[in-house]
């Protein structure tokens, strides 16, 4: 994304939650324009809204929900730090896997085995992926860009041949963490098609796939 000058933002910005719309940050905020003289005030108000006043009702509802489910046992959560809870609820911050983990924890089915060329090429490509692409791959296959606590071992990722007759892009069944990988003729073809699928995916196409 090309950088833009502050003036380009300020032309359409007002004292609303996103700068361009949403809840007003102050009385008649939608009518108050942002400029160099008040931008610090705008940032402070926006931060307060996003991190405090704007989420208070959601946080109260979340706490009530936790106590409804856990009852008195909810007090046990105080044994965890904020970072511990974030890791448990959201998964690992960094997508880390080794070649050994890929060999041990990618499961095969439908005619593929760990020694199949396509599975071996997939492991090699996954190991070579930069951090952003690893997150995109996870989002494509599981609908979540993070690994669960415990890493790849707990993900239970499986790879199956795509049942479609035509060799096309890989597909996924995110609810069971399953990748349908066509029988590509080379690692280069696999990498090209896989990267296109995970970078351009706007949803998961699961039509006519086997269980």
Short mmCIF file of C-alpha atoms in Angstrom, two decimals:
data_model
loop_
_atom_site.label_atom_id
_atom_site.label_comp_id
_atom_site.label_asym_id
_atom_site.label_seq_id
_atom_site.Cartn_x
_atom_site.Cartn_y
_atom_site.Cartn_z
CA UNK A 1 0.00 0.00 0.00
CA UNK A 2 1.45 3.33 -1.05
CA UNK A 3 1.91 5.85 1.80
CA UNK A 4 -0.50 8.78 1.84
CA UNK A 5 -0.06 12.23 3.39
CA UNK A 6 -1.95 13.14 6.55
CA UNK A 7 -3.92 15.74 4.62
CA UNK A 8 -5.46 12.99 2.48
CA UNK A 9 -6.77 11.26 5.62
CA UNK A 10 -7.88 14.49 7.31
CA UNK A 11 -9.98 15.60 4.35
CA UNK A 12 -12.59 12.95 5.12
CA UNK A 13 -11.86 12.24 8.81
CA UNK A 14 -14.10 13.18 11.70
CA UNK A 15 -14.28 12.40 15.43
CA UNK A 16 -15.90 8.98 14.91
CA UNK A 17 -14.68 5.55 15.99
CA UNK A 18 -12.91 4.73 12.71
CA UNK A 19 -12.22 8.28 11.64
CA UNK A 20 -14.58 7.87 8.72
CA UNK A 21 -17.68 6.54 10.45
CA UNK A 22 -19.14 4.62 13.35
CA UNK A 23 -20.02 5.83 16.84
CA UNK A 24 -19.13 9.48 17.57
CA UNK A 25 -16.22 9.94 19.98
CA UNK A 26 -17.72 13.12 21.44
CA UNK A 27 -20.86 15.23 21.14
CA UNK A 28 -21.52 15.83 17.44
CA UNK A 29 -18.25 14.04 16.67
CA UNK A 30 -19.41 13.19 13.16
CA UNK A 31 -19.43 16.93 12.41
CA UNK A 32 -16.05 17.72 13.95
CA UNK A 33 -13.21 17.51 11.44
CA UNK A 34 -9.74 16.14 12.22
CA UNK A 35 -6.77 18.40 11.54
CA UNK A 36 -3.16 18.78 12.64
CA UNK A 37 -4.18 20.84 15.66
CA UNK A 38 -6.52 18.24 17.19
CA UNK A 39 -5.21 14.93 15.84
CA UNK A 40 -3.64 14.02 19.21
CA UNK A 41 -7.03 14.51 20.89
CA UNK A 42 -8.64 12.36 18.20
CA UNK A 43 -6.12 9.54 18.71
CA UNK A 44 -6.60 9.62 22.50
CA UNK A 45 -10.39 9.51 22.17
CA UNK A 46 -10.25 6.70 19.61
CA UNK A 47 -7.91 4.66 21.83
CA UNK A 48 -10.20 5.14 24.82
CA UNK A 49 -13.19 4.05 22.76
CA UNK A 50 -11.54 0.94 21.30
CA UNK A 51 -9.84 -0.19 24.50
CA UNK A 52 -12.19 1.04 27.25
CA UNK A 53 -15.58 2.70 26.91
CA UNK A 54 -16.46 1.17 23.55
CA UNK A 55 -15.99 -2.42 24.74
CA UNK A 56 -17.25 -2.20 28.33
CA UNK A 57 -20.63 -3.80 27.57
CA UNK A 58 -18.99 -6.63 25.63
CA UNK A 59 -16.55 -7.31 28.45
CA UNK A 60 -19.34 -7.37 31.06
CA UNK A 61 -21.30 -9.82 28.90
CA UNK A 62 -18.18 -11.98 28.40
CA UNK A 63 -17.51 -12.13 32.16
CA UNK A 64 -21.12 -13.11 32.82
CA UNK A 65 -20.87 -15.82 30.19
CA UNK A 66 -17.69 -17.23 31.75
CA UNK A 67 -19.33 -17.37 35.17
CA UNK A 68 -22.49 -18.92 33.71
CA UNK A 69 -20.41 -21.75 32.25
CA UNK A 70 -17.77 -22.24 34.94
CA UNK A 71 -19.62 -21.08 38.06
CA UNK A 72 -17.37 -20.89 41.11
CA UNK A 73 -14.59 -22.59 39.17
CA UNK A 74 -14.16 -19.37 37.17
CA UNK A 75 -11.98 -18.13 40.04
CA UNK A 76 -9.35 -20.64 38.87
CA UNK A 77 -8.73 -18.42 35.83
CA UNK A 78 -6.94 -15.95 38.10
CA UNK A 79 -4.07 -18.46 38.18
CA UNK A 80 -3.34 -17.54 34.55
CA UNK A 81 -1.75 -14.36 33.32
CA UNK A 82 -3.29 -12.32 30.52
CA UNK A 83 -0.71 -13.75 28.12
CA UNK A 84 -1.50 -17.31 29.26
CA UNK A 85 -5.20 -16.80 28.56
CA UNK A 86 -4.50 -15.19 25.21
CA UNK A 87 -2.39 -18.18 24.20
CA UNK A 88 -5.07 -20.65 25.34
CA UNK A 89 -7.92 -18.83 23.60
CA UNK A 90 -6.15 -17.51 20.48
CA UNK A 91 -3.28 -19.92 19.88
CA UNK A 92 0.41 -19.28 19.30
CA UNK A 93 1.58 -15.81 18.19
CA UNK A 94 4.25 -17.21 15.87
CA UNK A 95 3.72 -20.04 13.39
CA UNK A 96 6.67 -22.33 14.06
CA UNK A 97 7.23 -25.83 12.70
CA UNK A 98 10.30 -27.91 11.92
CA UNK A 99 10.81 -30.39 9.09
CA UNK A 100 10.64 -33.18 11.68
CA UNK A 101 7.28 -31.93 12.98
CA UNK A 102 5.94 -31.72 9.45
CA UNK A 103 6.95 -35.32 8.80
CA UNK A 104 5.42 -36.55 12.05
CA UNK A 105 2.19 -34.56 12.27
CA UNK A 106 0.83 -34.21 8.73
CA UNK A 107 -1.59 -37.09 8.32
CA UNK A 108 -2.41 -38.61 4.94
CA UNK A 109 -5.46 -40.33 3.50
CA UNK A 110 -7.42 -41.09 0.35
CA UNK A 111 -4.43 -42.69 -1.37
CA UNK A 112 -1.68 -40.36 -0.23
CA UNK A 113 1.06 -41.53 2.11
CA UNK A 114 3.94 -39.78 3.81
CA UNK A 115 6.20 -40.86 0.95
CA UNK A 116 3.94 -39.56 -1.85
CA UNK A 117 5.70 -36.98 -3.98
CA UNK A 118 2.92 -34.43 -3.52
CA UNK A 119 2.99 -34.77 0.28
CA UNK A 120 6.77 -34.54 0.35
CA UNK A 121 6.68 -31.42 -1.84
CA UNK A 122 4.01 -29.93 0.42
CA UNK A 123 6.19 -30.47 3.49
CA UNK A 124 9.16 -28.87 1.76
CA UNK A 125 7.09 -25.87 0.68
CA UNK A 126 5.51 -25.42 4.12
CA UNK A 127 8.95 -25.47 5.74
CA UNK A 128 10.22 -22.82 3.32
CA UNK A 129 7.21 -20.52 3.80
CA UNK A 130 7.82 -17.14 5.47
CA UNK A 131 5.79 -16.28 8.55
CA UNK A 132 2.99 -14.43 6.73
CA UNK A 133 2.47 -17.23 4.23
CA UNK A 134 2.37 -19.82 7.01
CA UNK A 135 -0.46 -17.86 8.66
CA UNK A 136 -2.29 -17.63 5.32
CA UNK A 137 -1.88 -21.38 4.82
CA UNK A 138 -3.36 -22.12 8.26
CA UNK A 139 -6.26 -19.76 7.60
CA UNK A 140 -6.95 -21.49 4.29
CA UNK A 141 -6.93 -24.99 5.79
CA UNK A 142 -8.39 -24.35 9.26
CA UNK A 143 -10.02 -20.87 9.15
CA UNK A 144 -7.59 -19.76 11.87
CA UNK A 145 -4.23 -18.11 11.12
CA UNK A 146 -2.62 -19.42 14.33
CA UNK A 147 -1.46 -22.77 15.58
CA UNK A 148 -3.26 -24.09 18.68
CA UNK A 149 -1.36 -24.49 21.96
CA UNK A 150 0.88 -27.49 21.41
CA UNK A 151 1.64 -26.53 17.84
CA UNK A 152 1.33 -28.67 14.74
CA UNK A 153 0.87 -31.84 16.79
CA UNK A 154 -2.49 -30.58 18.09
CA UNK A 155 -3.66 -29.22 14.72
CA UNK A 156 -4.35 -32.71 13.27
CA UNK A 157 -3.86 -31.57 9.69
CA UNK A 158 -4.56 -34.16 7.00
CA UNK A 159 -3.85 -34.21 3.26
CA UNK A 160 -5.98 -36.06 0.70
CA UNK A 161 -5.94 -36.16 -3.11
CA UNK A 162 -8.47 -33.82 -4.68
CA UNK A 163 -11.26 -36.03 -6.11
CA UNK A 164 -11.84 -33.63 -9.00
CA UNK A 165 -10.73 -35.01 -12.36
CA UNK A 166 -9.25 -31.70 -13.51
CA UNK A 167 -5.98 -30.53 -11.97
CA UNK A 168 -6.79 -27.16 -10.41
CA UNK A 169 -6.18 -25.25 -7.19
CA UNK A 170 -6.02 -26.99 -3.81
CA UNK A 171 -9.18 -26.94 -1.73
CA UNK A 172 -9.87 -27.39 1.96
CA UNK A 173 -12.44 -28.61 4.43
CA UNK A 174 -11.68 -26.26 7.28
CA UNK A 175 -14.01 -27.84 9.84
CA UNK A 176 -11.84 -31.00 9.90
CA UNK A 177 -8.49 -29.37 8.97
CA UNK A 178 -8.27 -31.27 5.71
CA UNK A 179 -6.38 -30.16 2.60
CA UNK A 180 -7.41 -31.59 -0.77
CA UNK A 181 -4.27 -31.50 -2.88
CA UNK A 182 -4.32 -32.38 -6.60
CA UNK A 183 -1.68 -34.77 -7.92
CA UNK A 184 0.68 -32.13 -9.27
CA UNK A 185 3.54 -33.20 -11.53
CA UNK A 186 6.27 -31.12 -9.83
CA UNK A 187 7.05 -29.20 -6.67
CA UNK A 188 7.10 -25.96 -8.68
CA UNK A 189 3.57 -26.54 -9.92
CA UNK A 190 2.40 -27.45 -6.42
CA UNK A 191 3.96 -24.32 -4.89
CA UNK A 192 2.51 -22.03 -7.56
CA UNK A 193 -1.02 -23.42 -7.26
CA UNK A 194 -0.94 -23.63 -3.44
CA UNK A 195 0.29 -20.06 -3.04
CA UNK A 196 -2.34 -18.77 -5.45
CA UNK A 197 -5.06 -20.60 -3.54
CA UNK A 198 -4.07 -19.40 -0.08
CA UNK A 199 -3.37 -15.80 -1.11
CA UNK A 200 -6.54 -15.35 -3.18
CA UNK A 201 -9.00 -17.38 -1.11
CA UNK A 202 -12.07 -15.44 -0.02
CA UNK A 203 -13.82 -18.49 1.40
CA UNK A 204 -13.73 -22.26 1.46
CA UNK A 205 -15.17 -24.15 -1.48
CA UNK A 206 -16.28 -27.51 -0.09
CA UNK A 207 -18.81 -28.54 -2.71
CA UNK A 208 -18.84 -32.20 -3.77
CA UNK A 209 -15.89 -33.13 -1.55
CA UNK A 210 -15.81 -36.52 0.19
CA UNK A 211 -16.21 -36.65 3.99
#
